[in-house]
XYZ file of C-alpha atoms in Angstrom:
694
model
C 0.000 0.000 0.000
C 1.796 3.082 -1.263
C -0.844 5.750 -0.468
C -4.348 6.306 0.782
C -6.108 5.622 -2.517
C -9.450 3.989 -1.631
C -9.224 0.247 -2.029
C -9.857 -2.924 -0.090
C -7.068 -5.435 0.540
C -7.964 -9.099 1.150
C -5.616 -10.581 3.754
C -7.374 -13.963 3.874
C -8.183 -16.112 6.896
C -5.993 -16.288 9.984
C -6.639 -19.657 11.591
C -6.302 -19.409 15.367
C -8.160 -22.659 15.989
C -5.288 -25.045 15.241
C -4.657 -27.462 18.085
C -1.163 -28.743 18.951
C -0.016 -31.779 17.028
C -0.591 -34.993 18.950
C 1.429 -38.100 18.137
C -0.387 -41.287 19.103
C 1.593 -43.547 21.402
C 2.081 -47.223 20.674
C -0.657 -49.538 21.938
C 1.515 -52.204 23.550
C 2.155 -52.475 27.275
C 5.222 -51.886 29.424
C 5.881 -55.611 29.466
C 6.448 -56.618 25.849
C 8.044 -59.992 25.276
C 10.058 -61.107 22.256
C 9.601 -64.571 20.768
C 11.330 -66.558 18.051
C 9.120 -68.994 16.162
C 9.079 -71.369 13.246
C 6.024 -70.718 11.103
C 4.344 -71.744 7.892
C 4.089 -68.186 6.569
C 4.978 -64.590 7.296
C 7.971 -62.321 6.948
C 11.216 -62.700 8.854
C 11.303 -59.192 10.321
C 9.859 -58.529 13.746
C 6.157 -57.818 14.164
C 4.262 -56.463 17.181
C 0.950 -58.298 17.180
C -2.053 -59.373 19.197
C -3.273 -62.956 19.187
C -5.756 -62.527 16.353
C -3.247 -60.674 14.199
C -0.570 -63.315 14.786
C -2.950 -66.164 13.971
C -3.983 -64.532 10.699
C -0.473 -63.496 9.737
C 1.550 -66.578 10.650
C -1.239 -69.071 9.960
C -3.120 -71.607 12.049
C -0.572 -74.335 11.321
C 2.038 -72.330 13.217
C 0.071 -72.764 16.437
C -0.966 -76.370 15.772
C 0.742 -78.817 18.118
C 0.660 -81.490 15.398
C 2.709 -79.433 12.937
C 6.526 -79.308 12.772
C 6.555 -75.572 13.566
C 5.421 -76.010 17.159
C 8.068 -75.692 19.884
C 7.973 -74.707 23.564
C 8.478 -71.119 22.351
C 5.172 -71.371 20.488
C 3.433 -72.523 23.661
C 4.901 -69.551 25.533
C 3.846 -67.175 22.754
C 0.275 -68.473 22.745
C 0.048 -67.835 26.502
C 1.425 -64.294 26.163
C -0.942 -63.475 23.293
C -3.935 -64.553 25.380
C -3.636 -61.308 27.370
C -1.181 -58.951 25.656
C 0.710 -58.115 22.515
C 4.111 -59.598 21.744
C 7.131 -59.047 19.513
C 7.351 -61.993 17.130
C 10.185 -62.912 14.791
C 9.964 -65.764 12.330
C 13.146 -67.798 12.013
C 14.439 -68.554 8.513
C 14.439 -72.347 8.213
C 15.926 -72.406 4.720
C 12.722 -73.259 2.879
C 12.048 -72.416 -0.754
C 9.986 -69.560 -2.103
C 6.813 -70.284 -4.021
C 6.874 -68.700 -7.477
C 4.721 -68.233 -10.545
C 5.702 -66.935 -13.956
C 2.915 -66.067 -16.382
C 3.785 -66.513 -20.045
C 2.089 -65.601 -23.299
C 2.657 -68.450 -25.739
C 2.228 -67.383 -29.389
C 2.115 -69.636 -32.449
C 1.508 -68.859 -36.123
C -1.392 -70.440 -38.002
C -3.481 -69.790 -41.103
C -7.237 -69.379 -40.908
C -10.194 -68.396 -42.986
C -11.544 -65.003 -41.904
C -15.319 -64.739 -42.121
C -17.452 -61.661 -42.420
C -18.720 -60.340 -39.095
C -22.101 -59.253 -37.928
C -22.588 -55.467 -37.916
C -21.932 -55.567 -34.172
C -18.584 -57.254 -34.757
C -19.805 -60.600 -33.480
C -18.781 -63.818 -35.239
C -21.379 -65.412 -37.520
C -20.348 -69.031 -38.253
C -22.725 -69.091 -41.231
C -21.380 -65.914 -42.793
C -19.467 -65.861 -46.074
C -15.708 -66.012 -46.129
C -13.943 -62.676 -46.154
C -10.525 -64.099 -46.951
C -8.888 -67.525 -46.814
C -5.400 -68.604 -45.712
C -4.830 -65.519 -43.631
C -1.631 -65.482 -41.498
C -2.861 -65.428 -37.924
C -1.671 -65.969 -34.356
C -2.918 -68.327 -31.694
C -2.272 -67.399 -28.044
C -2.128 -69.325 -24.807
C -1.830 -68.258 -21.197
C 0.784 -70.552 -19.677
C 2.257 -70.582 -16.183
C 5.360 -72.206 -14.722
C 6.386 -72.510 -11.079
C 10.050 -73.328 -11.588
C 12.995 -72.149 -13.597
C 14.205 -68.675 -14.493
C 11.678 -66.492 -16.374
C 13.127 -66.379 -19.900
C 11.812 -66.477 -23.434
C 11.666 -70.147 -24.355
C 10.017 -72.813 -26.515
C 6.278 -72.879 -26.064
C 3.618 -75.545 -25.822
C 2.285 -75.259 -29.394
C 3.507 -75.671 -32.971
C 3.812 -72.950 -35.601
C 2.318 -73.367 -39.026
C 5.709 -74.648 -40.233
C 5.792 -77.260 -37.406
C 8.482 -75.437 -35.451
C 7.935 -74.841 -31.726
C 5.989 -71.766 -30.674
C 7.671 -69.114 -28.551
C 6.700 -68.306 -24.974
C 7.312 -64.860 -23.429
C 7.256 -64.210 -19.663
C 5.110 -61.159 -18.977
C 4.966 -61.090 -15.187
C 6.394 -63.004 -12.254
C 5.244 -63.542 -8.658
C 7.502 -64.630 -5.829
C 6.352 -65.305 -2.285
C 8.135 -65.962 0.971
C 9.308 -69.421 2.038
C 6.636 -71.958 2.873
C 4.282 -74.565 1.516
C 1.374 -72.303 2.430
C 2.230 -69.986 -0.450
C 1.569 -72.800 -2.911
C -2.117 -72.201 -2.154
C -1.940 -68.627 -3.512
C -2.933 -67.885 -7.058
C -3.965 -65.199 -9.499
C -6.520 -64.675 -12.212
C -6.134 -62.041 -14.884
C -8.815 -60.870 -17.275
C -10.297 -57.671 -18.762
C -10.994 -54.922 -16.219
C -14.722 -54.595 -15.531
C -16.478 -51.801 -17.445
C -13.323 -50.819 -19.281
C -13.994 -48.260 -22.001
C -12.274 -47.349 -25.217
C -11.629 -43.835 -23.934
C -9.853 -45.200 -20.859
C -7.657 -47.483 -22.947
C -6.667 -44.634 -25.220
C -6.001 -42.191 -22.357
C -3.858 -44.657 -20.416
C -2.139 -45.938 -23.540
C -2.706 -49.630 -22.895
C -5.396 -52.203 -22.285
C -6.163 -52.660 -18.580
C -6.808 -55.912 -16.766
C -8.304 -57.019 -13.491
C -5.885 -58.981 -11.295
C -7.548 -61.159 -8.667
C -5.530 -62.587 -5.776
C -7.031 -65.807 -4.394
C -6.248 -68.570 -1.934
C -7.060 -72.184 -2.861
C -6.961 -74.592 0.074
C -8.131 -78.068 -0.925
C -10.500 -76.609 -3.493
C -11.959 -74.004 -1.146
C -11.222 -70.694 -2.864
C -11.328 -67.319 -1.147
C -10.401 -63.923 -2.532
C -7.785 -61.806 -0.799
C -9.320 -58.362 -0.862
C -7.455 -55.121 -1.409
C -7.245 -52.309 1.125
C -10.283 -50.773 -0.555
C -12.263 -53.974 -0.073
C -12.249 -54.971 -3.754
C -11.624 -58.496 -4.992
C -9.440 -57.345 -7.861
C -7.240 -54.426 -8.790
C -6.851 -52.565 -12.074
C -3.449 -53.204 -13.627
C -1.520 -52.807 -16.843
C 1.388 -54.764 -18.275
C 3.341 -51.599 -19.073
C 4.381 -48.702 -16.883
C 2.053 -45.925 -18.032
C 0.157 -43.239 -16.127
C -3.594 -43.080 -15.615
C -4.358 -39.374 -16.286
C -7.346 -39.456 -13.926
C -5.423 -40.638 -10.848
C -1.989 -39.517 -12.085
C -0.600 -42.817 -10.863
C 1.083 -45.683 -12.657
C -1.028 -48.690 -13.638
C 1.954 -51.078 -13.886
C 1.002 -54.407 -12.351
C 4.065 -54.706 -10.126
C 3.745 -51.232 -8.619
C -0.027 -51.303 -8.188
C -0.003 -54.733 -6.584
C 2.833 -54.060 -4.202
C 2.299 -50.511 -3.009
C -0.931 -48.936 -4.171
C -3.296 -51.703 -3.174
C -1.878 -53.876 -0.412
C -1.020 -52.210 2.890
C 1.975 -53.647 4.719
C 3.312 -50.595 6.555
C 0.577 -48.123 7.554
C -0.549 -49.385 10.949
C -3.323 -46.809 11.113
C -5.111 -48.803 8.388
C -5.975 -52.496 8.161
C -2.796 -54.419 7.456
C -2.973 -56.534 4.307
C 0.086 -58.687 3.762
C 0.277 -60.292 0.310
C 3.754 -61.603 1.217
C 4.363 -61.632 -2.532
C 6.621 -59.523 -4.719
C 5.918 -58.954 -8.382
C 7.801 -58.076 -11.524
C 6.556 -57.281 -15.004
C 8.544 -57.909 -18.163
C 7.382 -54.847 -20.039
C 9.768 -55.321 -22.942
C 8.404 -58.830 -23.551
C 4.835 -57.582 -23.356
C 5.536 -54.824 -25.860
C 7.302 -57.304 -28.159
C 4.314 -59.660 -28.190
C 1.839 -56.800 -28.588
C 3.889 -55.381 -31.462
C 4.017 -58.736 -33.296
C 0.257 -59.119 -32.984
C -0.495 -55.483 -33.859
C 1.590 -55.536 -37.030
C -0.115 -58.703 -38.213
C -3.584 -57.374 -37.385
C -2.782 -54.049 -39.025
C -1.506 -55.762 -42.197
C -4.842 -57.476 -42.572
C -7.280 -54.663 -41.785
C -5.225 -52.132 -43.758
C -4.436 -54.549 -46.588
C -6.080 -55.113 -49.944
C -9.144 -56.831 -48.456
C -12.030 -54.481 -47.781
C -13.479 -55.184 -44.329
C -17.235 -55.545 -44.805
C -19.776 -57.086 -42.477
C -22.199 -59.885 -43.296
C -24.609 -57.347 -44.764
C -21.947 -56.027 -47.152
C -21.482 -52.726 -45.332
C -17.958 -51.355 -45.013
C -17.023 -51.511 -41.338
C -16.074 -48.439 -39.331
C -13.156 -50.081 -37.557
C -12.994 -47.316 -34.944
C -16.168 -48.856 -33.497
C -14.566 -52.282 -33.225
C -11.070 -51.382 -32.080
C -9.617 -49.478 -29.160
C -6.670 -48.499 -31.373
C -7.219 -46.191 -34.310
C -6.713 -48.844 -36.943
C -4.378 -46.563 -38.869
C -1.347 -48.465 -40.185
C 0.911 -45.584 -39.168
C -0.140 -45.703 -35.488
C -1.266 -49.290 -34.955
C 2.209 -50.500 -34.080
C 2.773 -47.590 -31.702
C -0.555 -48.287 -30.038
C 0.028 -52.029 -29.787
C -0.208 -52.092 -25.942
C -3.874 -51.175 -26.430
C -4.458 -54.711 -27.726
C -5.968 -57.149 -25.258
C -3.532 -60.054 -25.284
C -5.346 -61.997 -22.550
C -8.734 -62.632 -24.189
C -8.100 -61.078 -27.663
C -11.242 -58.916 -27.497
C -11.572 -55.137 -27.677
C -13.589 -53.178 -25.109
C -16.493 -53.380 -27.580
C -16.408 -57.153 -27.171
C -15.162 -57.677 -30.715
C -12.659 -60.468 -31.282
C -9.643 -59.428 -33.285
C -9.457 -60.638 -36.886
C -6.092 -62.403 -36.814
C -5.662 -63.147 -33.097
C -7.413 -65.785 -31.064
C -6.963 -67.424 -27.692
C -6.455 -71.160 -27.682
C -9.145 -72.695 -25.465
C -6.946 -75.467 -24.062
C -6.969 -75.677 -20.267
C -4.635 -78.359 -19.039
C -1.368 -79.204 -17.302
C 1.423 -80.084 -19.701
C 4.740 -81.386 -18.337
C 5.552 -78.613 -15.903
C 3.195 -76.068 -17.454
C -0.350 -74.982 -16.614
C -2.303 -73.826 -19.642
C -5.461 -71.823 -19.095
C -7.415 -68.667 -19.773
C -8.809 -65.624 -17.997
C -10.943 -67.872 -15.773
C -8.025 -70.028 -14.652
C -6.566 -69.618 -11.185
C -2.843 -69.881 -11.818
C -1.260 -70.999 -8.542
C 2.211 -70.492 -7.175
C 4.312 -73.576 -6.555
C 7.624 -74.829 -5.274
C 7.327 -73.377 -1.798
C 8.746 -75.471 1.049
C 8.836 -74.921 4.814
C 12.302 -76.247 5.521
C 15.600 -76.753 3.751
C 15.821 -80.252 2.275
C 18.611 -81.248 4.652
C 16.477 -80.406 7.711
C 14.618 -83.673 7.392
C 14.373 -84.595 11.093
C 13.004 -82.803 14.133
C 16.424 -82.633 15.766
C 18.036 -81.108 12.677
C 15.273 -78.514 12.498
C 15.705 -77.626 16.174
C 19.480 -77.383 15.827
C 19.083 -74.966 12.908
C 16.391 -72.993 14.752
C 18.606 -72.609 17.804
C 21.658 -71.585 15.777
C 19.617 -68.852 14.091
C 18.494 -67.486 17.459
C 22.100 -67.364 18.662
C 22.997 -65.350 15.558
C 20.160 -62.875 16.088
C 20.928 -62.421 19.782
C 24.547 -61.560 18.925
C 23.179 -58.365 17.391
C 22.184 -57.085 20.835
C 25.884 -56.749 21.725
C 26.556 -54.464 18.751
C 26.054 -50.811 19.704
C 25.604 -49.958 16.015
C 22.907 -52.555 15.415
C 19.344 -51.499 14.633
C 18.373 -53.687 17.594
C 19.475 -50.801 19.835
C 16.726 -48.538 18.437
C 13.813 -48.843 20.860
C 11.244 -47.543 18.379
C 11.959 -50.367 15.952
C 12.560 -52.868 18.755
C 10.447 -51.899 21.787
C 10.667 -55.315 23.464
C 11.210 -55.239 27.220
C 11.567 -58.907 28.155
C 12.738 -62.192 26.791
C 11.949 -65.531 28.434
C 13.796 -68.801 28.191
C 11.346 -71.572 27.208
C 13.870 -74.320 27.957
C 16.502 -73.597 25.316
C 19.801 -75.533 25.143
C 22.633 -74.071 27.191
C 24.313 -72.180 24.314
C 21.039 -70.466 23.446
C 20.472 -69.558 27.102
C 23.869 -67.872 27.127
C 22.995 -65.921 23.988
C 19.782 -64.598 25.560
C 21.915 -62.723 28.085
C 23.079 -60.502 25.199
C 19.590 -58.983 25.403
C 20.654 -56.854 28.395
C 24.297 -56.291 27.446
C 23.923 -52.834 25.842
C 20.323 -51.799 26.357
C 19.199 -50.930 29.880
C 15.475 -51.041 29.141
C 15.336 -54.835 29.002
C 15.041 -57.806 31.370
C 16.056 -61.408 30.662
C 14.350 -64.323 32.429
C 16.300 -67.579 32.212
C 15.524 -71.124 33.291
C 17.703 -73.925 34.592
C 15.654 -76.446 32.623
C 16.570 -77.698 29.143
C 13.679 -79.221 27.205
C 14.454 -82.764 26.125
C 18.017 -82.718 27.428
C 19.755 -85.856 26.071
C 16.382 -87.214 25.055
C 15.052 -87.071 28.642
C 12.428 -84.793 30.125
C 13.618 -84.833 33.744
C 16.605 -83.136 35.372
C 18.126 -83.517 38.820
C 18.347 -80.596 41.292
C 22.112 -80.875 40.990
C 21.904 -80.372 37.212
C 19.738 -77.308 37.657
C 21.989 -75.800 40.323
C 24.989 -76.318 38.039
C 23.247 -74.629 35.104
C 22.001 -71.804 37.347
C 25.516 -71.207 38.611
C 26.862 -71.027 35.063
C 24.114 -68.600 33.988
C 24.705 -66.382 37.016
C 28.376 -66.220 36.079
C 27.483 -65.102 32.557
C 24.999 -62.537 33.868
C 27.661 -61.088 36.171
C 29.613 -60.042 33.059
C 26.870 -57.481 32.324
C 26.898 -54.994 35.221
C 24.130 -52.448 35.453
C 26.620 -49.607 35.549
C 30.380 -49.338 35.460
C 29.906 -45.616 36.197
C 28.335 -46.386 39.577
C 29.805 -49.906 40.091
C 26.345 -51.494 40.173
C 26.336 -55.281 39.618
C 23.865 -57.089 37.383
C 20.197 -56.885 38.413
C 18.079 -57.188 35.241
C 18.525 -60.954 35.132
C 16.122 -63.507 36.602
C 16.624 -67.273 36.872
C 13.810 -69.756 37.503
C 14.349 -73.325 38.632
C 12.142 -76.335 38.097
C 9.965 -77.604 35.299
C 6.346 -78.552 34.739
C 3.525 -79.170 32.292
C 1.110 -76.537 31.089
C -2.180 -76.819 32.983
C -5.218 -77.745 30.912
C -3.202 -78.107 27.704
C -2.935 -81.093 25.393
C 0.699 -80.104 24.871
C 2.255 -82.508 27.381
C 5.933 -81.785 26.925
C 7.683 -80.475 30.019
C 8.568 -76.777 30.030
C 10.370 -74.568 32.548
C 8.493 -72.729 35.280
C 9.294 -69.480 33.498
C 5.978 -70.170 31.733
C 3.987 -69.246 34.844
C 6.129 -66.217 35.672
C 5.774 -64.930 32.107
C 2.001 -65.378 32.253
C 1.794 -63.420 35.503
C 3.989 -60.625 34.155
C 1.919 -60.345 30.969
C -1.298 -60.141 32.973
C 0.008 -57.605 35.465
C 2.204 -55.412 33.266
C 1.093 -56.038 29.677
C -1.941 -53.758 29.321
C -1.890 -51.365 26.403
C -2.461 -48.366 28.687
C 1.090 -48.931 30.003
C -0.057 -49.227 33.604
C 0.270 -52.214 35.918
C -3.112 -53.717 36.752
C -3.673 -53.613 40.507
C -6.172 -56.476 40.272
C -3.493 -58.802 38.917
C -0.646 -58.127 41.315
C 0.987 -61.484 42.039
C 3.723 -61.091 44.622
C 1.665 -62.465 47.522
C -1.519 -64.294 48.434
C -3.606 -66.293 46.006
C -2.112 -64.541 42.966
C 1.322 -65.987 43.773
C -0.014 -69.495 43.153
C 1.381 -71.076 39.976
C -2.039 -71.701 38.446
C -0.983 -71.986 34.794
C 1.181 -75.072 35.324
C 0.899 -78.541 36.863
C 2.985 -81.660 37.595
C 5.718 -79.444 38.980
C 9.253 -80.704 39.607
C 11.006 -80.761 41.950
C 8.128 -81.759 44.193
C 10.058 -80.665 47.267
C 12.946 -78.234 47.747
C 14.927 -78.928 50.894
C 16.112 -76.115 53.177
C 19.718 -76.975 52.316
C 19.036 -76.519 48.600
C 17.014 -73.335 49.150
C 20.041 -71.564 50.580
C 22.115 -72.463 47.523
C 19.358 -71.422 45.140
C 18.892 -68.056 46.855
C 22.622 -67.360 46.865
C 22.788 -67.977 43.126
C 19.583 -66.025 42.459
C 17.356 -68.937 41.409
C 13.604 -68.683 42.045
C 11.709 -71.849 42.952
C 8.195 -73.105 43.649
C 7.027 -74.811 46.793
C 3.806 -76.302 48.123
C 1.351 -73.769 49.558
C -1.912 -75.007 51.134
C -2.465 -78.364 49.480
C -0.368 -80.986 47.744
C -1.215 -79.879 44.223
C -0.972 -76.137 44.881
C 2.424 -74.535 44.425
C 3.336 -70.888 44.830
C 6.306 -68.579 44.413
C 7.688 -67.651 47.865
C 9.491 -64.668 46.310
C 10.269 -63.115 42.951
C 13.926 -62.247 43.075
C 16.517 -61.182 40.557
C 20.173 -62.192 40.627
C 20.991 -58.991 42.544
C 22.097 -59.229 46.149
C 19.324 -59.336 48.751
C 21.019 -56.318 50.352
C 19.719 -54.290 47.376
C 16.203 -53.236 46.428
C 17.160 -54.400 42.926
C 16.674 -57.914 44.264
C 12.949 -57.559 43.410
C 11.762 -58.342 39.899
C 9.165 -55.583 40.257
C 11.849 -52.984 40.920
C 14.030 -53.942 37.943
C 10.991 -54.106 35.669
C 10.073 -50.581 36.729
C 13.671 -49.445 36.151
C 13.585 -50.892 32.637
C 10.395 -48.991 31.843
C 11.757 -45.760 33.309
C 14.750 -46.159 31.004
C 12.379 -46.342 28.020
C 10.659 -43.165 29.255
C 14.048 -41.458 29.581
C 14.840 -42.369 25.973
C 11.454 -41.034 24.903
C 12.079 -37.808 26.819
C 15.410 -37.308 25.086
C 13.780 -37.834 21.688
C 11.095 -35.306 22.609
C 13.406 -32.536 23.826
C 16.718 -32.973 22.029
C 17.693 -29.836 20.110
C 15.326 -27.589 22.093
C 16.491 -23.934 21.979
C 13.390 -21.949 22.978
C 13.579 -22.716 26.699
C 15.823 -21.459 29.452
C 17.563 -24.116 31.514
C 15.016 -23.747 34.301
C 12.128 -24.044 31.838
C 13.775 -27.020 30.154
C 14.253 -28.727 33.525
C 10.622 -28.265 34.550
C 9.194 -29.296 31.206
C 11.253 -32.481 30.922
C 10.628 -33.493 34.509
C 6.901 -33.056 33.938
C 7.132 -35.134 30.764
C 8.725 -38.044 32.627
C 6.487 -37.692 35.672
C 3.333 -37.832 33.569
C 4.434 -41.146 32.059
C 5.473 -42.909 35.243
C 3.330 -41.574 38.094
C 0.480 -44.072 37.492
C 2.575 -46.731 35.798
C 3.471 -49.044 38.674
C 0.336 -49.732 40.706
C 1.401 -47.278 43.419
C 4.326 -49.463 44.478
C 7.038 -46.801 44.394
C 7.820 -43.241 45.278
C 8.990 -41.563 42.083
C 10.884 -38.359 41.441
C 12.344 -37.467 38.017
C 15.098 -34.881 38.130
C 17.009 -32.909 35.501
C 20.277 -31.386 36.703
C 23.450 -29.866 35.315
C 26.956 -30.773 36.473
C 30.068 -28.635 36.149
C 30.880 -30.584 33.005
C 27.429 -29.772 31.602
C 27.938 -26.096 32.437
C 31.203 -26.213 30.506
C 29.923 -28.004 27.395
C 26.622 -26.064 27.279
C 25.054 -28.914 25.308
C 24.641 -31.723 27.850
C 22.525 -32.372 30.919
C 21.585 -35.224 33.244
C 18.200 -36.895 33.671
C 17.593 -39.351 36.471
C 14.566 -40.730 38.272
C 14.674 -41.631 41.944
C 12.554 -44.670 42.755
C 11.697 -45.445 46.359
C 10.839 -49.080 47.068
C 9.460 -51.121 49.907
C 11.477 -53.976 51.361
C 10.819 -57.516 50.120
C 10.162 -59.459 53.336
C 11.015 -63.132 52.895
C 12.247 -64.386 56.268
C 10.083 -64.763 59.341
C 11.088 -65.827 62.837
C 8.112 -67.336 64.587
C 7.424 -68.157 68.178
C 4.484 -68.733 70.474
C 4.187 -66.973 73.807
C 2.232 -68.554 76.644
C 0.924 -66.407 79.500
C -1.660 -66.851 82.188
C -5.107 -65.912 80.967
C -5.443 -63.571 83.902
C -2.340 -61.720 82.663
C -3.459 -61.621 78.985
């Protein structure tokens, strides 16, 4: 505005109603356990899932006790999923991927071309238009093995040489026999119009993803709820949506949702690839031949003798100069235009059969993947499979010792606990890596080894020996070298049992019951311990998820050894079949409050909150130090004050040392946690007095 000349100036809307951005927190609980499983399907990366999600994703066979995937870990996982979410990682057992390559098989032939009805329909009684016309016969052929390459086809050319077969797209799943049940149909897209074909630059098809289990076929719907998706065999853009229609890109990213956890997760577990050059080659061969005929010396008239307006019959222009360029607009799957008119020199062979490694079909055929296996061929016994499974776990757990591993990122890997379901000794040792670098984790080990030397039972001496060895390994991971604090975030459970009410009758360690109690008490998605499920005393301390507990009796002499090592045990409570936990201790000294599993679990969660607080406030420059201190303390306090069932006194504190004052970029954050004593020893006596003195 340069002067006062009368005018109005539109400044637009100033929006003062905007609310602060809120980032939704994760829906899993404080106690989040990690499991390693063998499964019949699913990806190898970690997933955080509820029971229903895990069942759908990894398949019912994974949780079937009669299938080779089931291990004690699976039994533990099923128990955890009955009340909380869990972190699940499928172990690679060396199986083979299921694959499917779709080919277009083309063969030359000569045919008599008859005059068409005015609509373009075929009239078998019509007069011949031309005889001995060079034509092409097409087949849809699939293979489930071999490398997708141009190769000899399943038909003969007019000169008796083999036809040629071009791969046009390829599907590849994950490992597993389950994926052999997956299949695809491809046919013309419903209600496709000539204008759409011309605007997109190619004919469009409907791809249907289906599952065929023993003849029972179900469609795998897209994120939009449709049973098929619109795809092309070339990478062109739909001008309406301004997105590609290429089959591989539509199938993988635009339709199936595998990453956005705010939407329903749809896991096709299948990658795709189109061979656009092959498709264009086939389309070009067919287009040139079709163009030579309709633009040749034979006038195209219908059965009534009227010269045909080919623009009504074809999606392409029909002009010899552009037909080749527009060849992708030909429908190579059913050889019909959008008007329903069959091309003059192209036809689909109607054979539907299996021919020596090939499946021949049409647009109604469900072409299924094949070749998928669950295990490597050499893993042909249960013991070999278990040995491989255990070696893979050891390799994964080694990553927790690497400070540069992605396993150190708590957003990607938010697990808090890992439980030993009776692993062999070397695997038990590897589980200790879980707490070696990260301080927001707790490891719960057992002295029991499932099926040790082919037996199910172990002596107390064996368990004490294993417990002693594990304690020694745990001692190598102190809580803090800065403050000279010995190991505390390790728990060892002695004894073994069977799962109560289960038809899985293998013996498992008593860690099963402790894990169940921890999941119930600490696993709620609101990240607060449930006061109704506290289990450190009374009826809730009874081991009600297990039965047939060994050892039946723990002598006082053994108890002292177990306690010194840090081994928890079960003992009879009020009746012969009722066992309870007399205490829940860690491997820390009983002179420390860290001797309680509840205290170390709270410390692990507070560490996660500290990490979250750093992520929230790092780089902050608007606040003074005093403001920064108050704001961060409030952030931590809000997330822990109701987290622990009122068990502790809690006080987060931000402070600055002389070093921090010097650097000007660092500070300290700590949380004081006040605990009650764990009372485990009672001295009893009975006093007798005269009633008159009472």
